[in-house]
């Protein structure tokens, strides 16, 4: 079981445990080959890319993921967040 979890990408984990994050504001499944338009991903408060960028990030590197709706994302990061944002906080090694 642990190996299965360790091999998940961040996008796999969202699909499995938080599929509502992948719905558009109209309630349709939003993930296509181009990714979800308008959705932004921020890693450690720096813009990382679109939803498809989460395919490159393994869950073992993640401390937390959080979804912000359009209003929350716009308040925090400014305009152009029509579908919201996903905040990824990575694990930090010993300082």
Tab-separated table of N, CA and C in Angstrom:
chain	number	residue	atom	x	y	z
A	1	UNK	N	0.829	-1.200	0.000
A	1	UNK	CA	0.000	0.000	0.000
A	1	UNK	C	0.866	1.254	0.000
A	2	UNK	N	1.916	1.260	0.822
A	2	UNK	CA	2.791	2.429	0.897
A	2	UNK	C	3.440	2.712	-0.447
A	3	UNK	N	3.874	1.669	-1.164
A	3	UNK	CA	4.477	1.882	-2.480
A	3	UNK	C	3.484	2.523	-3.441
A	4	UNK	N	2.219	2.119	-3.348
A	4	UNK	CA	1.195	2.700	-4.216
A	4	UNK	C	1.053	4.194	-3.952
A	5	UNK	N	1.038	4.582	-2.693
A	5	UNK	CA	0.915	5.995	-2.328
A	5	UNK	C	2.153	6.762	-2.760
A	6	UNK	N	3.329	6.190	-2.545
A	6	UNK	CA	4.570	6.882	-2.892
A	6	UNK	C	4.702	7.118	-4.387
A	7	UNK	N	4.062	6.294	-5.207
A	7	UNK	CA	4.185	6.455	-6.657
A	7	UNK	C	3.167	7.440	-7.234
A	8	UNK	N	2.245	7.935	-6.423
A	8	UNK	CA	1.246	8.891	-6.906
A	8	UNK	C	1.875	10.240	-7.235
A	9	UNK	N	1.386	10.842	-8.310
A	9	UNK	CA	1.734	12.239	-8.553
A	9	UNK	C	0.718	13.096	-7.809
A	10	UNK	N	1.006	14.366	-7.697
A	10	UNK	CA	0.066	15.279	-7.045
A	10	UNK	C	-1.273	15.275	-7.786
A	11	UNK	N	-1.237	15.212	-9.111
A	11	UNK	CA	-2.477	15.180	-9.890
A	11	UNK	C	-3.249	13.884	-9.640
A	12	UNK	N	-2.540	12.752	-9.553
A	12	UNK	CA	-3.196	11.480	-9.223
A	12	UNK	C	-3.911	11.572	-7.883
A	13	UNK	N	-3.247	12.159	-6.901
A	13	UNK	CA	-3.828	12.278	-5.562
A	13	UNK	C	-5.088	13.137	-5.589
A	14	UNK	N	-5.060	14.228	-6.339
A	14	UNK	CA	-6.250	15.080	-6.444
A	14	UNK	C	-7.382	14.318	-7.122
A	15	UNK	N	-7.068	13.616	-8.195
A	15	UNK	CA	-8.104	12.827	-8.881
A	15	UNK	C	-8.726	11.791	-7.942
A	16	UNK	N	-7.911	11.196	-7.098
A	16	UNK	CA	-8.388	10.136	-6.214
A	16	UNK	C	-9.114	10.670	-4.980
A	17	UNK	N	-8.550	11.691	-4.338
A	17	UNK	CA	-9.055	12.128	-3.038
A	17	UNK	C	-9.840	13.443	-3.050
A	18	UNK	N	-9.639	14.290	-4.056
A	18	UNK	CA	-10.336	15.579	-4.137
A	18	UNK	C	-10.810	15.861	-5.558
A	19	UNK	N	-11.600	14.969	-6.156
A	19	UNK	CA	-12.000	15.161	-7.557
A	19	UNK	C	-12.806	16.434	-7.804
A	20	UNK	N	-13.447	16.966	-6.795
A	20	UNK	CA	-14.213	18.208	-6.988
A	20	UNK	C	-13.304	19.378	-7.365
A	21	UNK	N	-12.037	19.318	-7.013
A	21	UNK	CA	-11.106	20.375	-7.407
A	21	UNK	C	-10.962	20.437	-8.922
A	22	UNK	N	-11.306	19.356	-9.604
A	22	UNK	CA	-11.137	19.276	-11.052
A	22	UNK	C	-12.396	19.666	-11.815
A	23	UNK	N	-13.385	20.129	-11.137
A	23	UNK	CA	-14.639	20.551	-11.775
A	23	UNK	C	-14.583	22.043	-12.079
A	24	UNK	N	-15.170	22.416	-13.193
A	24	UNK	CA	-15.253	23.838	-13.526
A	24	UNK	C	-16.336	24.480	-12.670
A	25	UNK	N	-16.421	25.787	-12.734
A	25	UNK	CA	-17.475	26.485	-12.002
A	25	UNK	C	-18.850	26.097	-12.532
A	26	UNK	N	-18.898	25.502	-13.711
A	26	UNK	CA	-20.170	25.032	-14.277
A	26	UNK	C	-20.448	23.572	-13.909
A	27	UNK	N	-19.553	22.950	-13.135
A	27	UNK	CA	-19.768	21.585	-12.682
A	27	UNK	C	-19.312	20.496	-13.631
A	28	UNK	N	-18.635	20.858	-14.724
A	28	UNK	CA	-18.163	19.856	-15.670
A	28	UNK	C	-16.756	19.427	-15.293
A	29	UNK	N	-16.401	18.189	-15.693
A	29	UNK	CA	-15.040	17.732	-15.474
A	29	UNK	C	-14.135	18.597	-16.336
A	30	UNK	N	-13.143	19.202	-15.729
A	30	UNK	CA	-12.394	20.240	-16.421
A	30	UNK	C	-11.046	19.803	-16.938
A	31	UNK	N	-10.562	18.637	-16.550
A	31	UNK	CA	-9.221	18.276	-16.972
A	31	UNK	C	-9.260	17.701	-18.374
A	32	UNK	N	-8.548	18.352	-19.267
A	32	UNK	CA	-8.430	17.895	-20.645
A	32	UNK	C	-6.955	17.761	-20.950
A	33	UNK	N	-6.623	17.416	-22.166
A	33	UNK	CA	-5.216	17.301	-22.532
A	33	UNK	C	-4.497	18.637	-22.410
A	34	UNK	N	-5.224	19.736	-22.473
A	34	UNK	CA	-4.602	21.048	-22.311
A	34	UNK	C	-4.580	21.492	-20.855
A	35	UNK	N	-5.193	20.757	-19.982
A	35	UNK	CA	-5.267	21.172	-18.584
A	35	UNK	C	-6.492	22.039	-18.346
A	36	UNK	N	-6.671	22.427	-17.135
A	36	UNK	CA	-7.835	23.236	-16.760
A	36	UNK	C	-7.508	24.697	-17.008
A	37	UNK	N	-8.248	25.329	-17.866
A	37	UNK	CA	-7.993	26.739	-18.186
A	37	UNK	C	-8.355	27.614	-17.012
A	38	UNK	N	-7.488	28.543	-16.697
A	38	UNK	CA	-7.762	29.478	-15.622
A	38	UNK	C	-7.268	29.015	-14.271
A	39	UNK	N	-7.097	27.708	-14.072
A	39	UNK	CA	-6.610	27.206	-12.792
A	39	UNK	C	-5.101	27.401	-12.726
A	40	UNK	N	-4.630	27.934	-11.632
A	40	UNK	CA	-3.197	28.147	-11.435
A	40	UNK	C	-2.725	27.282	-10.273
A	41	UNK	N	-1.503	26.828	-10.367
A	41	UNK	CA	-0.886	26.072	-9.284
A	41	UNK	C	0.253	26.911	-8.729
A	42	UNK	N	0.282	27.047	-7.421
A	42	UNK	CA	1.347	27.764	-6.722
A	42	UNK	C	2.067	26.786	-5.812
A	43	UNK	N	3.387	26.731	-5.947
A	43	UNK	CA	4.186	25.879	-5.083
A	43	UNK	C	4.995	26.781	-4.161
A	44	UNK	N	4.778	26.621	-2.867
A	44	UNK	CA	5.448	27.455	-1.865
A	44	UNK	C	5.281	28.938	-2.196
A	45	UNK	N	4.055	29.323	-2.577
A	45	UNK	CA	3.650	30.700	-2.881
A	45	UNK	C	4.279	31.296	-4.135
A	46	UNK	N	4.838	30.455	-5.005
A	46	UNK	CA	5.384	30.906	-6.288
A	46	UNK	C	4.597	30.195	-7.384
A	47	UNK	N	4.154	30.944	-8.414
A	47	UNK	CA	3.381	30.310	-9.478
A	47	UNK	C	4.206	29.209	-10.129
A	48	UNK	N	3.615	28.017	-10.200
A	48	UNK	CA	4.301	26.820	-10.687
A	48	UNK	C	3.837	26.432	-12.083
A	49	UNK	N	2.607	26.746	-12.427
A	49	UNK	CA	2.076	26.400	-13.738
A	49	UNK	C	0.591	26.137	-13.662
A	50	UNK	N	0.103	25.392	-14.650
A	50	UNK	CA	-1.298	24.999	-14.667
A	50	UNK	C	-1.474	23.638	-14.017
A	51	UNK	N	-2.671	23.131	-14.085
A	51	UNK	CA	-2.995	21.857	-13.452
A	51	UNK	C	-2.085	20.733	-13.934
A	52	UNK	N	-1.763	20.733	-15.219
A	52	UNK	CA	-0.919	19.673	-15.771
A	52	UNK	C	0.464	19.625	-15.130
A	53	UNK	N	0.926	20.726	-14.554
A	53	UNK	CA	2.244	20.750	-13.907
A	53	UNK	C	2.303	19.820	-12.698
A	54	UNK	N	1.149	19.465	-12.140
A	54	UNK	CA	1.119	18.570	-10.984
A	54	UNK	C	1.457	17.131	-11.360
A	55	UNK	N	1.509	16.823	-12.655
A	55	UNK	CA	1.921	15.490	-13.104
A	55	UNK	C	3.408	15.267	-12.853
A	56	UNK	N	4.152	16.337	-12.644
A	56	UNK	CA	5.599	16.248	-12.447
A	56	UNK	C	6.011	16.260	-10.983
A	57	UNK	N	5.055	16.246	-10.087
A	57	UNK	CA	5.348	16.389	-8.663
A	57	UNK	C	4.817	15.181	-7.901
A	58	UNK	N	5.716	14.443	-7.252
A	58	UNK	CA	5.310	13.275	-6.471
A	58	UNK	C	4.771	13.672	-5.107
A	59	UNK	N	3.828	12.885	-4.594
A	59	UNK	CA	3.217	13.226	-3.306
A	59	UNK	C	4.197	13.125	-2.144
A	60	UNK	N	5.270	12.377	-2.295
A	60	UNK	CA	6.233	12.267	-1.196
A	60	UNK	C	6.946	13.588	-0.934
A	61	UNK	N	6.897	14.511	-1.884
A	61	UNK	CA	7.529	15.824	-1.724
A	61	UNK	C	6.573	16.875	-1.176
A	62	UNK	N	5.325	16.490	-0.913
A	62	UNK	CA	4.290	17.463	-0.560
A	62	UNK	C	3.907	17.362	0.910
A	63	UNK	N	3.868	18.503	1.559
A	63	UNK	CA	3.372	18.596	2.934
A	63	UNK	C	1.854	18.776	2.934
A	64	UNK	N	1.366	19.660	2.023
A	64	UNK	CA	-0.062	19.986	2.005
A	64	UNK	C	-0.460	20.519	0.635
A	65	UNK	N	-1.705	20.240	0.232
A	65	UNK	CA	-2.299	20.870	-0.946
A	65	UNK	C	-3.640	21.447	-0.514
A	66	UNK	N	-3.939	22.629	-1.040
A	66	UNK	CA	-5.175	23.317	-0.677
A	66	UNK	C	-5.772	23.974	-1.913
A	67	UNK	N	-7.089	23.921	-2.043
A	67	UNK	CA	-7.778	24.549	-3.166
A	67	UNK	C	-8.329	25.897	-2.734
A	68	UNK	N	-8.120	26.917	-3.575
A	68	UNK	CA	-8.727	28.234	-3.363
A	68	UNK	C	-9.734	28.462	-4.476
A	69	UNK	N	-10.945	28.870	-4.118
A	69	UNK	CA	-11.923	29.184	-5.153
A	69	UNK	C	-11.535	30.505	-5.827
A	70	UNK	N	-12.316	30.896	-6.836
A	70	UNK	CA	-12.014	32.099	-7.626
A	70	UNK	C	-11.828	33.329	-6.741
A	71	UNK	N	-12.739	33.520	-5.801
A	71	UNK	CA	-12.682	34.701	-4.931
A	71	UNK	C	-11.421	34.688	-4.058
A	72	UNK	N	-11.142	33.557	-3.432
A	72	UNK	CA	-9.960	33.465	-2.565
A	72	UNK	C	-8.667	33.634	-3.362
A	73	UNK	N	-8.602	33.003	-4.539
A	73	UNK	CA	-7.401	33.093	-5.368
A	73	UNK	C	-7.181	34.515	-5.873
A	74	UNK	N	-8.255	35.193	-6.262
A	74	UNK	CA	-8.147	36.570	-6.738
A	74	UNK	C	-7.715	37.498	-5.612
A	75	UNK	N	-8.256	37.302	-4.431
A	75	UNK	CA	-7.866	38.125	-3.284
A	75	UNK	C	-6.387	37.944	-2.964
A	76	UNK	N	-5.910	36.716	-3.020
A	76	UNK	CA	-4.523	36.434	-2.636
A	76	UNK	C	-3.514	36.750	-3.734
A	77	UNK	N	-3.860	36.443	-4.998
A	77	UNK	CA	-2.877	36.529	-6.077
A	77	UNK	C	-3.226	37.519	-7.185
A	78	UNK	N	-4.390	38.151	-7.142
A	78	UNK	CA	-4.779	39.100	-8.179
A	78	UNK	C	-5.701	38.472	-9.207
A	79	UNK	N	-5.977	39.212	-10.263
A	79	UNK	CA	-6.947	38.772	-11.269
A	79	UNK	C	-6.446	37.582	-12.076
A	80	UNK	N	-7.317	37.067	-12.948
A	80	UNK	CA	-7.013	35.967	-13.866
A	80	UNK	C	-6.934	34.608	-13.163
A	81	UNK	N	-7.858	34.387	-12.237
A	81	UNK	CA	-7.970	33.094	-11.555
A	81	UNK	C	-9.416	32.600	-11.659
A	82	UNK	N	-9.922	32.535	-12.886
A	82	UNK	CA	-11.333	32.215	-13.125
A	82	UNK	C	-11.755	30.875	-12.541
A	83	UNK	N	-10.848	29.933	-12.456
A	83	UNK	CA	-11.176	28.610	-11.915
A	83	UNK	C	-10.521	28.357	-10.565
A	84	UNK	N	-9.895	29.368	-9.989
A	84	UNK	CA	-9.278	29.210	-8.676
A	84	UNK	C	-7.803	28.864	-8.768
A	85	UNK	N	-7.284	28.318	-7.669
A	85	UNK	CA	-5.868	27.969	-7.595
A	85	UNK	C	-5.682	26.799	-6.641
A	86	UNK	N	-4.612	26.074	-6.858
A	86	UNK	CA	-4.202	25.022	-5.929
A	86	UNK	C	-2.880	25.454	-5.327
A	87	UNK	N	-2.835	25.469	-4.008
A	87	UNK	CA	-1.614	25.816	-3.286
A	87	UNK	C	-0.932	24.533	-2.850
A	88	UNK	N	0.333	24.395	-3.189
A	88	UNK	CA	1.117	23.230	-2.801
A	88	UNK	C	2.214	23.706	-1.861
A	89	UNK	N	2.280	23.099	-0.695
A	89	UNK	CA	3.363	23.372	0.246
A	89	UNK	C	4.242	22.133	0.266
A	90	UNK	N	5.522	22.308	-0.069
A	90	UNK	CA	6.426	21.162	-0.123
A	90	UNK	C	7.035	20.890	1.244
A	91	UNK	N	7.511	19.657	1.378
A	91	UNK	CA	8.215	19.278	2.610
A	91	UNK	C	9.564	19.971	2.607
A	92	UNK	N	9.953	20.427	3.741
A	92	UNK	CA	11.254	21.080	3.871
A	92	UNK	C	12.172	20.151	4.650
A	93	UNK	N	13.390	20.072	4.206
A	93	UNK	CA	14.371	19.253	4.918
A	93	UNK	C	14.831	19.951	6.183
A	94	UNK	N	15.698	19.313	6.937
A	94	UNK	CA	16.211	19.944	8.159
A	94	UNK	C	16.949	21.233	7.831
A	95	UNK	N	16.766	22.251	8.667
A	95	UNK	CA	17.431	23.529	8.388
A	95	UNK	C	18.747	23.639	9.100
